Amino acid sequence: RLLNEQLDRSPKAEAKPAELFAFLDACLLDAASRTGSKGKPLTQTSLRVYRRACTVLREYQQAKFKRRPFGFETIDADPTAFYNDYRYFLTREKGFSTNTVGKNLKTLKTFLLEAQAQGLLKNFNPRRFKAIAEEAESIYLNESELDALAALDLSQNLRLDRVRDLFLVGCWTGLRFSDFTRLRSDSLTPDGRFFDLTQQKTGDRVKIPVSPTVRAVLGKYEGRTANSLPPAISNVKMNAYLKELGQLAGLDSPVTVRKTKGGMLTTRTVEKWELLTTHVARRSFATNMVQRDYPVAMIMGVTGHKTEAMFWKYVKLPQPDRAEQLLRLMENHTPADRRGVFKIAV
């Protein structure tokens, strides 16, 4: 034994290749305890997306590799062939929508990049592992429609009254559901003119003006609740109640919904209230502020968007002609008695 040690000839156990699903299970455990880029724990929504992606990959393995091994070696042998086959499975055999397919591919890509970093994949090329997407049909409520909601007499329906008021807070602050449902009295600045808070999703701090509508809601609930706002309910319940409110407010204009599912484009027409969700509040704020010709950079400072590209995904209007927009602002800021009376010396 000593001689073997000196000559380094002792028999060594052959290293077993890492098993794919054991690796994914370890990633899930790590994800549950680690923090994101902002130093905050990952949200339960993110963890559910991770777990779902692993579950779907197991379903692929069971459907396609019943009696054959499936692991890193399978993927590494021909990453492009695996990508194409897995995408076909998600699209045709699972019948997922384009965006659900894209979400699964994007999440799996995250795991495979980690495997590549650990030396478990040699041939994986992330550029060829594309996460597909299509623009989801979404709506916003213009200011007239928001006024119609605000004007509803809901004195005999406390449930819908509270949901309406809370939704209007979202529509006039631009906050996500996770933020406008956890506003507290200490979120207000000492002069009561702004909300100053840290966004739950991004960890970014934003300062939001208290609009007349929000101020009216605060006044309505002052002394009735701890934060002078309607009590929060679950996202699922609020989405269901918003559809009731939309019907009561007569939000019945037709909306054409296009969606690719199972590789097939489907088209249907629904009434606007059927698409009402809590996220419509944030989209309505961004779109209505743009329609008022407020500077995009100013609006982004409130919504917390980092890039205009991300911001415009929320705005349900074409990007304005910036020269036209600037001309309107210049004309609006020129006093009426000074328009057309300038004399140019020659």
XYZ file of C-alpha atoms in Angstrom, residues 56-335:
280
model
C -42.023 19.365 -17.807
C -38.514 18.117 -18.636
C -39.245 14.936 -16.681
C -42.419 14.509 -18.714
C -40.322 14.832 -21.873
C -37.880 12.208 -20.608
C -40.698 9.789 -19.773
C -42.380 10.309 -23.134
C -39.286 10.177 -25.355
C -36.731 8.060 -23.484
C -38.732 5.316 -21.789
C -36.059 2.640 -22.214
C -33.103 4.789 -23.154
C -30.801 6.859 -20.966
C -31.391 10.590 -20.956
C -29.008 13.060 -19.368
C -26.255 15.541 -20.033
C -24.659 13.171 -22.538
C -27.866 13.137 -24.610
C -28.029 16.927 -24.721
C -24.299 17.335 -25.348
C -24.251 14.834 -28.221
C -26.324 17.226 -30.362
C -27.629 20.290 -28.504
C -29.420 21.651 -31.590
C -31.287 18.378 -32.170
C -32.299 18.310 -28.494
C -33.518 21.911 -28.672
C -35.612 21.274 -31.774
C -37.093 18.051 -30.396
C -37.858 19.563 -26.988
C -39.437 22.632 -28.556
C -41.593 20.377 -30.760
C -42.623 18.383 -27.657
C -43.656 21.542 -25.797
C -45.510 22.967 -28.792
C -47.192 19.978 -30.403
C -47.391 17.269 -27.767
C -47.987 19.446 -24.708
C -49.998 21.976 -26.740
C -48.467 24.946 -24.920
C -48.878 28.518 -26.076
C -45.881 30.224 -27.654
C -45.128 32.204 -24.497
C -45.377 29.116 -22.264
C -42.978 27.299 -24.594
C -40.646 30.274 -24.425
C -40.794 30.414 -20.636
C -39.892 26.716 -20.342
C -37.020 27.065 -22.805
C -35.702 30.178 -21.068
C -35.783 28.532 -17.637
C -34.126 25.331 -18.867
C -31.459 27.443 -20.557
C -30.674 28.979 -17.160
C -30.068 25.499 -15.714
C -27.993 24.387 -18.710
C -25.803 27.482 -18.467
C -25.063 26.550 -14.850
C -24.272 22.994 -15.929
C -21.937 24.339 -18.592
C -20.204 26.526 -15.991
C -19.626 23.406 -13.891
C -18.121 21.564 -16.847
C -21.051 19.184 -17.290
C -21.766 20.298 -20.860
C -19.088 20.804 -23.485
C -21.005 21.573 -26.667
C -23.912 23.648 -25.388
C -24.271 26.952 -27.267
C -26.713 29.303 -25.521
C -27.102 31.424 -28.669
C -28.779 28.512 -30.423
C -31.095 27.826 -27.468
C -33.596 30.562 -28.295
C -36.504 31.423 -26.034
C -39.409 32.289 -28.321
C -42.189 34.734 -27.495
C -45.159 36.523 -28.991
C -46.784 39.714 -27.790
C -49.659 38.808 -25.503
C -52.989 40.511 -26.100
C -53.387 43.124 -23.401
C -55.554 46.137 -22.745
C -55.553 49.373 -20.815
C -58.338 51.569 -19.490
C -58.393 55.160 -20.701
C -59.248 57.995 -18.351
C -62.926 58.005 -19.366
C -63.200 54.317 -18.526
C -61.467 54.891 -15.193
C -63.949 57.680 -14.486
C -66.795 55.255 -15.254
C -65.400 52.813 -12.703
C -64.970 55.581 -10.130
C -68.560 56.763 -10.654
C -70.151 53.377 -9.890
C -72.406 53.448 -6.839
C -71.193 50.407 -4.917
C -72.515 51.429 -1.498
C -74.542 48.216 -1.368
C -71.640 45.982 -2.399
C -68.701 46.426 -0.026
C -66.716 43.647 -1.710
C -66.682 45.301 -5.126
C -66.395 48.772 -3.606
C -63.080 47.879 -1.978
C -61.738 46.135 -5.073
C -62.664 49.114 -7.276
C -60.942 51.563 -4.943
C -57.783 49.446 -4.669
C -57.640 48.980 -8.445
C -57.893 52.745 -8.964
C -54.914 53.186 -6.645
C -52.965 50.874 -8.962
C -54.168 52.752 -12.051
C -52.993 56.122 -10.681
C -49.682 55.001 -9.163
C -48.400 52.601 -11.835
C -47.457 50.081 -9.162
C -47.591 46.316 -9.582
C -50.188 44.318 -7.647
C -47.469 43.178 -5.224
C -46.731 46.820 -4.392
C -50.077 48.645 -4.408
C -51.548 45.981 -2.111
C -48.885 46.529 0.534
C -48.817 50.313 0.690
C -48.730 51.525 4.296
C -49.144 54.854 5.996
C -45.366 55.073 6.439
C -45.004 54.793 2.653
C -46.213 58.399 2.468
C -43.720 61.234 2.710
C -44.226 63.543 5.732
C -46.080 66.105 3.608
C -48.412 63.388 2.258
C -47.725 64.325 -1.371
C -45.805 61.224 -2.425
C -45.443 57.505 -1.845
C -41.812 56.549 -1.261
C -41.251 52.801 -1.333
C -39.060 49.956 -2.520
C -40.542 47.799 -5.265
C -40.890 44.187 -4.211
C -39.996 42.627 -7.568
C -36.911 44.681 -8.422
C -35.779 46.086 -5.093
C -35.686 49.561 -6.676
C -36.847 52.599 -4.764
C -39.495 54.793 -6.410
C -41.216 58.050 -5.485
C -44.783 58.371 -6.746
C -47.021 61.458 -6.691
C -50.324 61.070 -4.842
C -52.879 61.896 -7.543
C -56.300 63.443 -6.757
C -57.969 60.039 -7.227
C -55.574 58.318 -4.821
C -55.965 61.163 -2.339
C -59.750 60.672 -2.467
C -59.327 56.959 -1.734
C -57.012 57.731 1.195
C -59.591 60.163 2.562
C -62.387 57.611 2.178
C -60.570 54.965 4.241
C -58.822 57.240 6.740
C -59.526 55.932 10.211
C -61.221 52.833 8.804
C -58.077 50.850 7.984
C -54.532 50.967 9.308
C -53.080 52.225 6.023
C -56.078 54.314 4.898
C -56.483 51.999 1.904
C -58.873 49.134 1.117
C -57.854 45.738 2.554
C -55.842 43.647 0.087
C -57.115 40.333 -1.253
C -55.482 37.625 -3.355
C -54.586 38.310 -6.972
C -56.866 35.495 -8.159
C -59.914 36.834 -6.325
C -59.246 40.410 -7.367
C -58.992 39.403 -11.035
C -62.375 37.684 -10.795
C -63.997 40.669 -9.060
C -62.526 43.113 -11.600
C -64.437 41.350 -14.354
C -67.657 41.928 -12.411
C -66.760 45.594 -12.078
C -65.986 45.856 -15.773
C -69.422 44.544 -16.656
C -71.103 46.977 -14.269
C -69.130 49.871 -15.782
C -70.141 48.881 -19.296
C -66.635 48.053 -20.510
C -67.992 45.925 -23.340
C -66.117 47.181 -26.404
C -64.932 44.247 -28.561
C -61.294 43.169 -28.379
C -59.729 40.699 -30.814
C -57.445 38.212 -29.047
C -54.833 36.353 -31.069
C -52.845 33.541 -29.507
C -50.641 30.750 -30.832
C -51.242 27.489 -29.002
C -50.012 24.074 -30.026
C -48.447 25.741 -33.044
C -51.831 26.985 -34.281
C -52.882 30.641 -34.365
C -56.308 31.134 -32.829
C -58.398 34.276 -32.993
C -61.425 35.174 -30.892
C -63.324 38.323 -30.019
C -64.179 39.107 -26.405
C -65.618 42.065 -24.531
C -63.080 44.288 -22.832
C -64.148 43.435 -19.281
C -63.187 39.793 -19.878
C -59.514 40.819 -20.060
C -59.480 42.919 -16.894
C -56.745 41.883 -14.443
C -54.720 43.656 -11.778
C -51.855 44.185 -14.242
C -54.118 46.353 -16.397
C -53.692 49.002 -13.688
C -49.951 49.446 -14.307
C -50.460 49.365 -18.077
C -53.235 51.968 -17.832
C -51.046 54.334 -15.837
C -48.172 54.180 -18.336
C -50.437 54.582 -21.364
C -52.532 57.424 -19.936
C -49.455 59.374 -18.862
C -48.027 59.055 -22.380
C -51.341 60.260 -23.808
C -51.004 63.343 -21.620
C -47.692 64.025 -23.365
C -45.724 63.660 -20.146
C -42.021 62.991 -20.832
C -41.256 59.282 -21.035
C -38.224 59.612 -18.766
C -40.429 61.194 -16.103
C -43.004 58.381 -16.309
C -40.258 55.739 -16.192
C -38.957 57.336 -13.005
C -42.312 56.483 -11.421
C -42.859 53.027 -12.943
C -39.255 51.984 -12.325
C -38.571 50.786 -15.887
C -34.858 50.795 -16.706
C -35.122 50.987 -20.501
C -37.540 52.558 -22.949
C -37.817 49.201 -24.732
C -39.268 47.620 -21.595
C -41.442 50.652 -20.895
C -43.045 50.645 -24.347
C -44.134 47.051 -23.890
C -46.542 48.407 -21.266
C -47.854 51.245 -23.378
C -50.726 50.235 -25.638
C -50.077 53.008 -28.139
C -47.591 53.398 -30.991
C -44.475 55.275 -30.028
C -45.206 58.945 -30.695
C -43.454 61.084 -33.228
C -41.046 62.839 -30.870
C -40.897 65.994 -33.009
C -44.714 66.256 -33.040
C -44.793 65.668 -29.287
C -42.161 68.345 -28.642
C -43.984 70.845 -30.868
C -47.228 70.338 -28.909
C -45.389 70.877 -25.635
C -43.727 74.024 -26.965
C -47.079 75.395 -28.158
C -48.784 74.519 -24.867
C -46.116 76.403 -22.923
C -46.297 79.533 -25.039
C -48.763 82.085 -23.588
